[in-house]
Short mmCIF file of C-alpha atoms in Angstrom, two decimals:
data_model
loop_
_atom_site.label_atom_id
_atom_site.label_comp_id
_atom_site.label_asym_id
_atom_site.label_seq_id
_atom_site.Cartn_x
_atom_site.Cartn_y
_atom_site.Cartn_z
CA ASP N 24 -13.43 71.32 -167.72
CA ALA N 25 -12.00 68.83 -165.49
CA GLY N 26 -15.08 67.72 -164.02
CA VAL N 27 -15.97 67.00 -160.43
CA ILE N 28 -12.55 66.14 -158.80
CA GLN N 29 -12.53 63.94 -155.68
CA SER N 30 -9.64 62.89 -153.47
CA PRO N 31 -8.37 60.71 -152.36
CA ARG N 32 -9.60 57.92 -154.95
CA HIS N 33 -8.93 55.18 -152.24
CA GLU N 34 -8.70 55.36 -148.43
CA VAL N 35 -7.81 52.74 -146.03
CA THR N 36 -8.07 53.35 -142.39
CA GLU N 37 -8.31 51.99 -138.99
CA MET N 38 -11.60 51.84 -136.93
CA GLY N 39 -11.85 55.04 -134.85
CA GLN N 40 -9.54 57.05 -137.07
CA GLU N 41 -11.03 60.34 -138.65
CA VAL N 42 -11.58 60.19 -142.37
CA THR N 43 -11.85 63.31 -144.67
CA LEU N 44 -13.06 63.11 -148.21
CA ARG N 45 -12.76 66.10 -150.55
CA CYS N 46 -14.59 67.42 -153.53
CA LYS N 47 -14.13 70.09 -155.91
CA PRO N 48 -17.34 70.82 -158.02
CA ILE N 49 -17.51 72.00 -161.57
CA SER N 50 -16.82 75.66 -161.68
CA GLY N 51 -20.17 77.65 -162.08
CA HIS N 52 -22.16 74.89 -160.53
CA ASP N 53 -23.98 75.94 -157.43
CA TYR N 54 -25.31 72.80 -156.20
CA LEU N 55 -23.25 70.17 -154.58
CA PHE N 56 -24.23 66.64 -153.50
CA TRP N 57 -22.54 63.87 -151.46
CA TYR N 58 -23.82 60.20 -152.05
CA ARG N 59 -22.69 56.84 -150.79
CA GLN N 60 -22.87 53.55 -152.59
CA THR N 61 -22.95 50.17 -150.92
CA MET N 62 -23.91 46.84 -152.49
CA MET N 63 -26.66 46.43 -149.77
CA ARG N 64 -28.07 49.88 -150.12
CA GLY N 65 -27.21 51.27 -153.43
CA LEU N 66 -26.73 54.86 -153.98
CA GLU N 67 -27.95 57.01 -151.13
CA LEU N 68 -28.01 60.82 -150.96
CA LEU N 69 -26.45 61.89 -147.66
CA ILE N 70 -26.50 65.73 -147.97
CA TYR N 71 -26.52 68.54 -150.50
CA PHE N 72 -25.54 72.19 -150.58
CA ASN N 73 -26.83 75.09 -152.70
CA ASN N 74 -24.47 78.23 -152.92
CA ASN N 75 -22.22 76.51 -150.09
CA VAL N 76 -25.21 76.35 -147.59
CA PRO N 77 -26.40 72.89 -146.38
CA ILE N 78 -30.05 72.35 -147.60
CA ASP N 79 -30.92 68.99 -146.71
CA ASP N 80 -28.77 66.62 -144.46
CA SER N 81 -31.48 64.09 -143.76
CA GLY N 82 -29.47 61.32 -145.30
CA MET N 83 -26.48 61.62 -143.14
CA PRO N 84 -26.47 58.49 -141.33
CA GLU N 85 -25.41 59.77 -137.74
CA ASP N 86 -23.52 62.40 -135.86
CA ARG N 87 -20.20 60.79 -136.89
CA PHE N 88 -20.73 62.14 -140.34
CA SER N 89 -20.29 65.90 -141.03
CA ALA N 90 -19.89 67.78 -144.28
CA LYS N 91 -18.74 71.50 -144.96
CA MET N 92 -18.66 73.75 -147.98
CA PRO N 93 -16.42 76.67 -147.02
CA ASN N 94 -16.49 77.97 -150.63
CA ALA N 95 -18.03 77.45 -153.90
CA SER N 96 -14.83 75.26 -155.09
CA PHE N 97 -14.37 72.97 -152.16
CA SER N 98 -16.34 70.61 -149.87
CA THR N 99 -15.37 68.02 -147.48
CA LEU N 100 -17.12 65.03 -145.94
CA LYS N 101 -15.69 63.97 -142.60
CA ILE N 102 -16.33 60.68 -140.51
CA GLN N 103 -15.17 60.93 -136.93
CA PRO N 104 -14.77 58.20 -135.59
CA SER N 105 -14.91 55.90 -138.59
CA GLU N 106 -16.42 52.21 -138.43
CA PRO N 107 -16.17 49.29 -140.40
CA ARG N 108 -19.77 49.64 -141.68
CA ASP N 109 -18.84 53.08 -143.20
CA SER N 110 -16.83 51.21 -145.84
CA ALA N 111 -18.51 52.27 -149.10
CA VAL N 112 -17.88 54.35 -152.18
CA TYR N 113 -18.60 57.99 -151.65
CA PHE N 114 -19.50 60.32 -154.74
CA CYS N 115 -19.68 64.03 -155.03
CA ALA N 116 -21.80 65.43 -157.66
CA SER N 117 -22.54 68.99 -158.87
CA SER N 118 -25.10 70.71 -160.82
CA ARG N 119 -26.24 74.31 -161.66
CA THR N 120 -29.58 76.28 -160.87
CA LEU N 121 -32.00 75.08 -163.41
CA GLY N 122 -33.70 77.59 -165.86
CA ILE N 123 -37.32 77.65 -166.74
CA THR N 124 -36.84 75.14 -169.71
CA GLU N 125 -33.92 73.20 -168.31
CA ALA N 126 -34.03 69.93 -166.59
CA TYR N 127 -30.37 69.16 -166.14
CA GLY N 128 -28.58 66.43 -164.67
CA TYR N 129 -25.94 65.90 -162.26
CA THR N 130 -22.19 65.55 -162.87
CA PHE N 131 -20.52 62.96 -160.68
CA GLY N 132 -17.01 62.45 -159.56
CA SER N 133 -15.20 59.33 -159.76
CA GLY N 134 -15.67 58.47 -156.21
CA THR N 135 -13.63 57.74 -153.00
CA ARG N 136 -13.70 54.16 -152.07
CA LEU N 137 -13.15 54.16 -148.32
CA THR N 138 -12.33 50.78 -146.40
CA VAL N 139 -12.44 50.79 -142.60
CA VAL N 140 -10.58 47.92 -141.16
CA ASP G 12 -38.40 56.53 -152.71
CA ALA G 13 -37.90 55.36 -156.01
CA LYS G 14 -41.00 55.65 -158.25
CA THR G 15 -39.63 53.51 -161.26
CA THR G 16 -39.61 49.67 -161.93
CA GLN G 17 -36.85 48.35 -164.01
CA PRO G 18 -35.93 44.72 -164.79
CA PRO G 19 -32.72 43.82 -162.73
CA SER G 20 -30.73 42.65 -165.75
CA MET G 21 -30.89 42.45 -169.62
CA ASP G 22 -28.48 40.96 -172.17
CA CYS G 23 -27.95 42.45 -175.55
CA ALA G 24 -25.53 41.21 -178.46
CA GLU G 25 -22.94 43.53 -179.51
CA GLY G 26 -23.94 45.73 -182.53
CA ARG G 27 -27.63 45.19 -181.86
CA ALA G 28 -29.97 47.75 -180.34
CA ALA G 29 -30.61 47.66 -176.47
CA ASN G 30 -33.92 48.61 -175.50
CA LEU G 31 -34.29 49.19 -171.77
CA PRO G 32 -37.76 49.49 -170.17
CA CYS G 33 -38.90 51.57 -167.23
CA ASN G 34 -42.45 51.78 -165.66
CA HIS G 35 -43.31 55.00 -163.85
CA SER G 36 -46.95 54.71 -163.73
CA THR G 37 -47.30 57.19 -160.89
CA ILE G 38 -45.45 59.99 -162.69
CA SER G 39 -47.00 63.41 -162.40
CA GLY G 40 -47.46 65.95 -165.10
CA ASN G 41 -44.28 68.09 -164.00
CA GLU G 42 -41.92 65.18 -163.51
CA TYR G 43 -39.26 64.54 -166.07
CA VAL G 44 -37.79 61.02 -167.02
CA TYR G 45 -33.92 61.03 -166.62
CA TRP G 46 -31.60 58.14 -167.31
CA TYR G 47 -28.22 57.68 -165.96
CA ARG G 48 -25.72 54.82 -166.34
CA GLN G 49 -22.88 53.56 -163.97
CA ILE G 50 -20.01 51.70 -165.39
CA HIS G 51 -18.26 49.56 -162.94
CA SER G 52 -16.24 51.56 -160.36
CA GLN G 53 -17.07 55.02 -162.02
CA GLY G 54 -19.35 57.67 -161.04
CA PRO G 55 -23.03 57.72 -162.70
CA GLN G 56 -23.23 59.32 -165.99
CA TYR G 57 -25.94 61.43 -167.38
CA ILE G 58 -27.37 59.87 -170.45
CA ILE G 59 -30.70 61.82 -171.52
CA HIS G 60 -33.76 62.98 -170.22
CA GLY G 61 -37.32 64.01 -171.36
CA LEU G 62 -40.72 65.24 -170.45
CA LYS G 63 -43.23 63.90 -172.97
CA ASN G 64 -41.69 63.98 -176.34
CA ASN G 65 -39.35 61.43 -177.40
CA GLU G 66 -35.62 62.71 -177.23
CA THR G 67 -32.26 61.67 -179.04
CA ASN G 68 -28.93 62.59 -178.55
CA GLU G 69 -25.40 61.16 -179.28
CA MET G 70 -25.67 58.54 -176.76
CA ALA G 71 -29.25 57.25 -176.90
CA SER G 72 -32.81 57.85 -177.76
CA LEU G 73 -35.60 58.00 -175.05
CA ILE G 74 -39.05 56.82 -176.06
CA ILE G 75 -41.84 57.84 -173.69
CA THR G 76 -45.28 56.58 -173.85
CA GLU G 77 -48.31 58.78 -174.75
CA ASP G 78 -49.77 58.23 -171.39
CA ARG G 79 -46.22 58.85 -169.82
CA LYS G 80 -46.58 55.69 -167.59
CA SER G 81 -43.45 54.05 -169.04
CA SER G 82 -40.44 54.75 -171.14
CA THR G 83 -37.75 52.98 -172.98
CA LEU G 84 -34.01 53.90 -173.33
CA ILE G 85 -32.59 52.82 -176.78
CA LEU G 86 -28.91 52.34 -177.32
CA PRO G 87 -29.07 51.93 -181.18
CA HIS G 88 -25.81 49.84 -181.70
CA ALA G 89 -24.70 48.55 -178.25
CA THR G 90 -21.04 48.05 -177.73
CA LEU G 91 -19.10 46.15 -175.11
CA ARG G 92 -18.29 49.37 -173.27
CA ASP G 93 -22.03 50.15 -172.93
CA THR G 94 -22.11 47.33 -170.20
CA ALA G 95 -23.33 49.11 -167.20
CA VAL G 96 -26.12 49.63 -164.66
CA TYR G 97 -28.74 51.87 -166.10
CA TYR G 98 -30.98 53.94 -163.75
CA CYS G 99 -34.43 55.30 -164.69
CA ILE G 100 -35.38 58.39 -162.46
CA VAL G 101 -38.41 60.57 -162.40
CA LYS G 102 -38.06 63.90 -160.91
CA MET G 103 -39.55 67.32 -161.03
CA HIS G 104 -36.93 69.74 -162.88
CA ASN G 105 -36.65 72.06 -159.93
CA PHE G 106 -36.51 69.43 -157.25
CA ASN G 107 -32.76 68.94 -156.81
CA LYS G 108 -32.58 65.39 -155.36
CA PHE G 109 -31.96 62.32 -157.55
CA TYR G 110 -33.03 59.06 -155.93
CA PHE G 111 -31.46 56.10 -157.67
CA GLY G 112 -33.30 52.57 -157.46
CA SER G 113 -31.64 49.22 -158.36
CA GLY G 114 -31.46 49.93 -162.02
CA THR G 115 -30.94 47.51 -164.92
CA LYS G 116 -27.72 45.63 -165.34
CA LEU G 117 -26.98 45.47 -169.19
CA ASN G 118 -24.62 42.85 -170.19
CA VAL G 119 -23.42 43.49 -173.76
CA LYS G 120 -22.06 40.10 -175.04
CA PRO G 121 -19.76 39.71 -178.17
#
């Protein structure tokens, strides 16, 4: 298994531009999560999906951020327009539905380092 | 919303056991203890989890006190590659959000 795949690994963009981050979860996983990590705020959960449906987007900072999951193997996180304070590492993670005796963890991707100048 | 307390940093000599403590005094009966680590510039990596019994896998051992108010992650023979931030998280098994606190920065020194 290739694990959770994120692209691009690095993104540098100018303030005001649209940025799209991509994630391919592990095959068979039905949960997908987007996190953001900064030095000041640590790891923050932005949104998560179950079976391609957004379940909780309470962590999305503002309307400039949007996330979609059109199918089980692909998700995007879009920032429009981007601002310098959006600079962070964005991680995608996936997991599968837990059985009665399971208490499984997430598998994280390698992240996308976003720099907005 | 972190419900755990960890020391901000610890040092460990290479080859020695690293014992990372975590306090979770408000843990409820159906909450598990999870440990993740994050090596610099990488995504967090699952290490181990447990409910009440001690657990061991190829990476580490997890010791949970009888009252479940604290736990210790043990890396039996730390290597330089174990230098990372270690996160202790408590969560119900069917609650799908993981909240990461500040963690413990483990420095393994030669």
